[in-house]
mmCIF file of C-alpha atoms in Angstrom:
data_model
loop_
_atom_site.group_PDB
_atom_site.id
_atom_site.type_symbol
_atom_site.label_atom_id
_atom_site.label_comp_id
_atom_site.label_asym_id
_atom_site.label_seq_id
_atom_site.Cartn_x
_atom_site.Cartn_y
_atom_site.Cartn_z
ATOM 1 C CA UNK A 4 9.694 12.289 -7.840
ATOM 2 C CA UNK A 5 6.878 10.345 -6.208
ATOM 3 C CA UNK A 6 6.069 8.109 -9.163
ATOM 4 C CA UNK A 7 9.705 7.198 -9.703
ATOM 5 C CA UNK A 8 9.997 6.143 -6.079
ATOM 6 C CA UNK A 9 6.953 3.914 -6.492
ATOM 7 C CA UNK A 10 8.449 2.485 -9.702
ATOM 8 C CA UNK A 11 11.779 1.668 -8.055
ATOM 9 C CA UNK A 12 10.214 -0.056 -5.061
ATOM 10 C CA UNK A 13 7.846 -1.989 -7.345
ATOM 11 C CA UNK A 14 10.771 -3.315 -9.403
ATOM 12 C CA UNK A 15 12.643 -4.383 -6.271
ATOM 13 C CA UNK A 16 9.611 -6.016 -4.674
ATOM 14 C CA UNK A 17 8.465 -7.820 -7.844
ATOM 15 C CA UNK A 18 11.985 -9.071 -8.551
ATOM 16 C CA UNK A 19 12.297 -10.465 -5.028
ATOM 17 C CA UNK A 20 8.935 -12.219 -5.314
ATOM 18 C CA UNK A 21 9.847 -13.632 -8.748
ATOM 19 C CA UNK A 22 13.064 -15.123 -7.366
ATOM 20 C CA UNK A 23 11.138 -16.591 -4.421
ATOM 21 C CA UNK A 24 8.564 -18.141 -6.767
ATOM 22 C CA UNK A 25 11.262 -19.746 -8.898
ATOM 23 C CA UNK A 26 13.108 -21.028 -5.827
ATOM 24 C CA UNK A 27 9.897 -22.688 -4.604
ATOM 25 C CA UNK A 28 9.357 -24.354 -7.988
ATOM 26 C CA UNK A 29 6.491 -22.152 -9.153
ATOM 27 C CA UNK A 30 6.816 -21.027 -12.773
ATOM 28 C CA UNK A 31 3.297 -19.647 -13.175
ATOM 29 C CA UNK A 32 3.709 -16.156 -11.778
ATOM 30 C CA UNK A 33 0.035 -15.174 -12.143
ATOM 31 C CA UNK A 34 -1.270 -18.162 -10.193
ATOM 32 C CA UNK A 35 -3.921 -18.584 -12.914
ATOM 33 C CA UNK A 36 -5.675 -15.503 -11.544
ATOM 34 C CA UNK A 37 -7.294 -13.294 -14.233
ATOM 35 C CA UNK A 38 -5.235 -10.191 -15.018
ATOM 36 C CA UNK A 39 -8.305 -8.046 -14.292
ATOM 37 C CA UNK A 40 -8.242 -9.043 -10.625
ATOM 38 C CA UNK A 41 -4.542 -8.302 -10.258
ATOM 39 C CA UNK A 42 -4.958 -4.940 -12.022
ATOM 40 C CA UNK A 43 -7.754 -3.882 -9.651
ATOM 41 C CA UNK A 44 -5.751 -4.873 -6.588
ATOM 42 C CA UNK A 45 -2.536 -3.394 -7.996
ATOM 43 C CA UNK A 46 -4.183 -0.073 -8.848
ATOM 44 C CA UNK A 47 -5.589 0.265 -5.336
ATOM 45 C CA UNK A 48 -2.219 -0.783 -3.909
ATOM 46 C CA UNK A 49 -0.536 1.988 -5.898
ATOM 47 C CA UNK A 50 -3.198 4.502 -4.915
ATOM 48 C CA UNK A 51 -2.807 3.794 -1.207
ATOM 49 C CA UNK A 52 0.930 4.446 -1.372
ATOM 50 C CA UNK A 53 0.977 7.329 -3.820
ATOM 51 C CA UNK A 54 -1.968 9.319 -2.510
ATOM 52 C CA UNK A 55 -0.360 9.148 0.923
ATOM 53 C CA UNK A 56 2.924 10.474 -0.445
ATOM 54 C CA UNK A 57 1.228 13.245 -2.419
ATOM 55 C CA UNK A 58 -0.704 14.379 0.667
ATOM 56 C CA UNK A 59 2.596 15.296 2.327
ATOM 57 C CA UNK A 60 2.944 18.145 -0.156
ATOM 58 C CA UNK A 61 -0.039 19.782 1.537
ATOM 59 C CA UNK A 62 -0.191 18.648 5.159
ATOM 60 C CA UNK A 63 2.340 17.971 7.873
ATOM 61 C CA UNK A 64 3.451 14.385 8.487
ATOM 62 C CA UNK A 65 1.818 14.016 11.954
ATOM 63 C CA UNK A 66 -1.556 14.936 10.445
ATOM 64 C CA UNK A 67 -1.124 12.323 7.715
ATOM 65 C CA UNK A 68 -0.180 9.690 10.302
ATOM 66 C CA UNK A 69 -3.178 10.659 12.412
ATOM 67 C CA UNK A 70 -5.642 10.091 9.578
ATOM 68 C CA UNK A 71 -3.927 6.997 8.157
ATOM 69 C CA UNK A 72 -3.937 5.398 11.602
ATOM 70 C CA UNK A 73 -7.659 4.814 11.081
ATOM 71 C CA UNK A 74 -7.178 2.663 7.974
ATOM 72 C CA UNK A 75 -8.388 -0.431 9.831
ATOM 73 C CA UNK A 76 -11.923 0.966 9.496
ATOM 74 C CA UNK A 77 -12.127 0.930 5.661
ATOM 75 C CA UNK A 78 -10.280 -2.405 5.594
ATOM 76 C CA UNK A 79 -12.840 -3.908 7.985
ATOM 77 C CA UNK A 80 -15.739 -2.793 5.780
ATOM 78 C CA UNK A 81 -13.833 -3.743 2.628
ATOM 79 C CA UNK A 82 -13.620 -7.348 3.810
ATOM 80 C CA UNK A 83 -17.398 -7.431 4.211
ATOM 81 C CA UNK A 84 -17.973 -5.910 0.755
ATOM 82 C CA UNK A 85 -15.536 -8.066 -1.221
ATOM 83 C CA UNK A 86 -15.971 -11.292 0.736
ATOM 84 C CA UNK A 87 -19.621 -11.989 1.353
ATOM 85 C CA UNK A 88 -18.912 -14.723 3.893
ATOM 86 C CA UNK A 89 -17.093 -12.303 6.211
ATOM 87 C CA UNK A 90 -19.385 -10.819 8.826
ATOM 88 C CA UNK A 91 -18.990 -7.849 11.118
ATOM 89 C CA UNK A 92 -18.907 -8.928 14.739
ATOM 90 C CA UNK A 93 -19.142 -6.807 17.862
ATOM 91 C CA UNK A 94 -15.695 -7.974 18.968
ATOM 92 C CA UNK A 95 -14.153 -7.019 15.622
ATOM 93 C CA UNK A 96 -15.770 -3.567 15.637
ATOM 94 C CA UNK A 97 -14.699 -2.864 19.221
ATOM 95 C CA UNK A 98 -11.125 -3.995 18.553
ATOM 96 C CA UNK A 99 -10.836 -1.711 15.510
ATOM 97 C CA UNK A 100 -12.341 1.274 17.337
ATOM 98 C CA UNK A 101 -10.024 0.803 20.326
ATOM 99 C CA UNK A 102 -7.009 0.427 18.041
ATOM 100 C CA UNK A 103 -7.777 3.600 16.083
ATOM 101 C CA UNK A 104 -8.643 5.564 19.216
ATOM 102 C CA UNK A 105 -5.429 4.464 20.925
ATOM 103 C CA UNK A 106 -3.234 5.496 17.996
ATOM 104 C CA UNK A 107 -5.033 8.839 17.654
ATOM 105 C CA UNK A 108 -4.654 9.607 21.367
ATOM 106 C CA UNK A 109 -0.989 8.595 21.298
ATOM 107 C CA UNK A 110 -0.291 10.715 18.227
ATOM 108 C CA UNK A 111 -2.148 13.774 19.503
ATOM 109 C CA UNK A 112 -0.478 13.449 22.864
ATOM 110 C CA UNK A 113 2.945 14.083 21.378
ATOM 111 C CA UNK A 114 4.270 17.610 21.549
ATOM 112 C CA UNK A 115 4.933 18.847 18.033
ATOM 113 C CA UNK A 116 7.617 21.295 17.062
ATOM 114 C CA UNK A 117 6.835 24.977 16.706
ATOM 115 C CA UNK A 118 7.169 24.681 12.946
ATOM 116 C CA UNK A 119 4.443 22.037 12.723
ATOM 117 C CA UNK A 120 1.478 24.342 13.209
ATOM 118 C CA UNK A 121 -1.947 23.405 11.897
ATOM 119 C CA UNK A 122 -3.719 25.946 9.718
ATOM 120 C CA UNK A 123 -7.174 25.229 8.328
ATOM 121 C CA UNK A 124 -6.748 26.454 4.779
ATOM 122 C CA UNK A 125 -7.157 25.122 1.247
ATOM 123 C CA UNK A 126 -3.831 23.260 1.433
ATOM 124 C CA UNK A 127 -5.041 21.321 4.463
ATOM 125 C CA UNK A 128 -8.275 20.411 2.702
ATOM 126 C CA UNK A 129 -6.422 19.217 -0.420
ATOM 127 C CA UNK A 130 -4.071 17.151 1.741
ATOM 128 C CA UNK A 131 -6.970 15.566 3.608
ATOM 129 C CA UNK A 132 -8.663 14.676 0.322
ATOM 130 C CA UNK A 133 -5.542 12.815 -0.788
ATOM 131 C CA UNK A 134 -5.311 10.999 2.552
ATOM 132 C CA UNK A 135 -8.973 9.993 2.303
ATOM 133 C CA UNK A 136 -8.334 8.641 -1.191
ATOM 134 C CA UNK A 137 -5.426 6.653 0.260
ATOM 135 C CA UNK A 138 -7.764 5.250 2.920
ATOM 136 C CA UNK A 139 -10.297 4.301 0.233
ATOM 137 C CA UNK A 140 -7.569 2.407 -1.619
ATOM 138 C CA UNK A 141 -6.518 0.733 1.648
ATOM 139 C CA UNK A 142 -10.072 -0.527 1.977
ATOM 140 C CA UNK A 143 -9.887 -2.069 -1.505
ATOM 141 C CA UNK A 144 -6.484 -3.649 -2.105
ATOM 142 C CA UNK A 145 -6.170 -5.682 1.115
ATOM 143 C CA UNK A 146 -9.688 -7.142 1.113
ATOM 144 C CA UNK A 147 -9.497 -7.705 -2.646
ATOM 145 C CA UNK A 148 -6.394 -9.813 -2.085
ATOM 146 C CA UNK A 149 -8.460 -11.886 0.335
ATOM 147 C CA UNK A 150 -11.054 -12.315 -2.405
ATOM 148 C CA UNK A 151 -8.422 -13.390 -4.942
ATOM 149 C CA UNK A 152 -7.023 -15.940 -2.494
ATOM 150 C CA UNK A 153 -10.485 -17.316 -1.664
ATOM 151 C CA UNK A 154 -11.491 -17.663 -5.327
ATOM 152 C CA UNK A 155 -8.193 -19.383 -6.148
ATOM 153 C CA UNK A 156 -8.693 -21.883 -3.324
ATOM 154 C CA UNK A 157 -12.235 -22.585 -4.517
ATOM 155 C CA UNK A 158 -10.809 -23.394 -7.973
ATOM 156 C CA UNK A 159 -8.435 -25.872 -6.373
ATOM 157 C CA UNK A 160 -5.389 -23.793 -7.310
ATOM 158 C CA UNK A 161 -4.349 -21.900 -4.179
ATOM 159 C CA UNK A 162 -1.879 -19.060 -4.587
ATOM 160 C CA UNK A 163 1.086 -18.260 -2.369
ATOM 161 C CA UNK A 164 2.134 -15.052 -0.657
ATOM 162 C CA UNK A 165 4.753 -14.598 -3.381
ATOM 163 C CA UNK A 166 2.077 -14.677 -6.098
ATOM 164 C CA UNK A 167 0.412 -11.787 -4.278
ATOM 165 C CA UNK A 168 3.658 -9.911 -3.807
ATOM 166 C CA UNK A 169 4.774 -10.321 -7.419
ATOM 167 C CA UNK A 170 1.514 -9.379 -9.109
ATOM 168 C CA UNK A 171 0.624 -6.479 -6.832
ATOM 169 C CA UNK A 172 4.023 -4.909 -7.395
ATOM 170 C CA UNK A 173 4.217 -5.838 -11.084
ATOM 171 C CA UNK A 174 0.990 -4.021 -11.953
ATOM 172 C CA UNK A 175 1.792 -1.163 -9.620
ATOM 173 C CA UNK A 176 5.113 -0.805 -11.431
ATOM 174 C CA UNK A 177 3.472 -0.886 -14.872
ATOM 175 C CA UNK A 178 1.088 1.904 -13.884
ATOM 176 C CA UNK A 179 3.841 3.956 -12.245
ATOM 177 C CA UNK A 180 6.008 3.599 -15.363
ATOM 178 C CA UNK A 181 3.127 4.782 -17.546
ATOM 179 C CA UNK A 182 2.637 7.881 -15.387
ATOM 180 C CA UNK A 183 6.388 8.573 -15.388
ATOM 181 C CA UNK A 184 6.456 8.426 -19.201
ATOM 182 C CA UNK A 185 3.383 10.631 -19.580
ATOM 183 C CA UNK A 186 4.594 13.274 -17.128
ATOM 184 C CA UNK A 187 8.200 13.198 -18.335
ATOM 185 C CA UNK A 188 9.472 12.466 -14.854
ATOM 186 C CA UNK A 189 12.098 9.897 -15.861
ATOM 187 C CA UNK A 190 14.429 12.329 -17.670
ATOM 188 C CA UNK A 191 14.307 14.620 -14.646
ATOM 189 C CA UNK A 192 15.184 11.707 -12.362
ATOM 190 C CA UNK A 193 18.044 10.681 -14.660
ATOM 191 C CA UNK A 194 19.400 14.223 -14.588
ATOM 192 C CA UNK A 195 19.136 14.327 -10.801
ATOM 193 C CA UNK A 196 20.940 10.986 -10.433
ATOM 194 C CA UNK A 197 23.743 12.096 -12.774
ATOM 195 C CA UNK A 198 24.210 15.213 -10.659
ATOM 196 C CA UNK A 199 23.958 13.326 -7.359
ATOM 197 C CA UNK A 200 25.299 9.790 -8.036
ATOM 198 C CA UNK A 201 25.530 9.011 -4.314
ATOM 199 C CA UNK A 202 21.733 8.737 -4.287
ATOM 200 C CA UNK A 203 21.946 5.396 -6.148
ATOM 201 C CA UNK A 204 23.314 3.574 -3.084
ATOM 202 C CA UNK A 205 20.652 5.106 -0.845
ATOM 203 C CA UNK A 206 17.825 4.183 -3.222
ATOM 204 C CA UNK A 207 19.193 0.640 -3.583
ATOM 205 C CA UNK A 208 19.275 0.233 0.195
ATOM 206 C CA UNK A 209 15.737 1.595 0.406
ATOM 207 C CA UNK A 210 14.487 -0.837 -2.255
ATOM 208 C CA UNK A 211 16.205 -3.792 -0.574
ATOM 209 C CA UNK A 212 14.745 -2.932 2.825
ATOM 210 C CA UNK A 213 11.295 -2.463 1.285
ATOM 211 C CA UNK A 214 11.465 -5.845 -0.474
ATOM 212 C CA UNK A 215 12.668 -7.626 2.669
ATOM 213 C CA UNK A 216 9.857 -6.111 4.707
ATOM 214 C CA UNK A 217 7.208 -6.944 2.124
ATOM 215 C CA UNK A 218 8.107 -10.626 2.249
ATOM 216 C CA UNK A 219 6.843 -10.751 5.827
ATOM 217 C CA UNK A 220 3.854 -8.485 5.160
ATOM 218 C CA UNK A 221 2.573 -10.674 2.333
ATOM 219 C CA UNK A 222 3.195 -13.849 4.343
ATOM 220 C CA UNK A 223 1.059 -12.342 7.102
ATOM 221 C CA UNK A 224 -1.582 -11.363 4.550
ATOM 222 C CA UNK A 225 -1.695 -14.873 3.075
ATOM 223 C CA UNK A 226 -2.033 -16.529 6.472
ATOM 224 C CA UNK A 227 -4.295 -14.172 8.415
ATOM 225 C CA UNK A 228 -5.954 -11.724 6.010
ATOM 226 C CA UNK A 229 -5.997 -8.001 5.378
ATOM 227 C CA UNK A 230 -7.466 -6.764 8.655
ATOM 228 C CA UNK A 231 -4.820 -8.399 10.845
ATOM 229 C CA UNK A 232 -2.089 -7.027 8.571
ATOM 230 C CA UNK A 233 -3.577 -3.552 8.953
ATOM 231 C CA UNK A 234 -3.798 -3.858 12.724
ATOM 232 C CA UNK A 235 -0.203 -5.081 12.933
ATOM 233 C CA UNK A 236 1.289 -2.419 10.665
ATOM 234 C CA UNK A 237 -0.745 0.353 12.318
ATOM 235 C CA UNK A 238 0.639 -0.494 15.749
#
């Protein structure tokens, strides 16, 4: 129930951001940013999370972690593409390469269990395609948030971290809900919950922890940009 998980976490995250916006006296939840910009960023945000989850149906978790650990690379280039004033520097390139290489070496250095064997078959290729799509989305949604923030500041109406958090999760939730309705996933989830009611407490705890963590992630994004967020969360 991948899409339902995304929907639940989106509701929790958007609700938390909405409360934070109201507590800080901000009633304009969009920050006067065109809906088109939020939809683009939200769609990529959803893709990064969901493609990563779907890939686990085809590849083992360590392999997914290994590939996703290199997400600083598309984010670095995404900043250059979406924000023309951002330039690639030798120091930035070296820092990203060393970070990715360090995580890859650390991950490959671990001894996996006997069950986690790597077989180069069609399932592996499908899984890698989904992970690559997740990386592509990583390279869009973070840098595009930088672009939204920069354009808002240029208009003289800067947005807060909670504007980012609310709108990214709101549009992600709308898209996830649409997919759930089209695929008929919601009735299946309802049936599962009725059979296993104890899952409600676990999901609620998951959503609360996700929302609490995102508060700090989006504060970091607002203050230092997408690449530093990626470096921090990768480590």
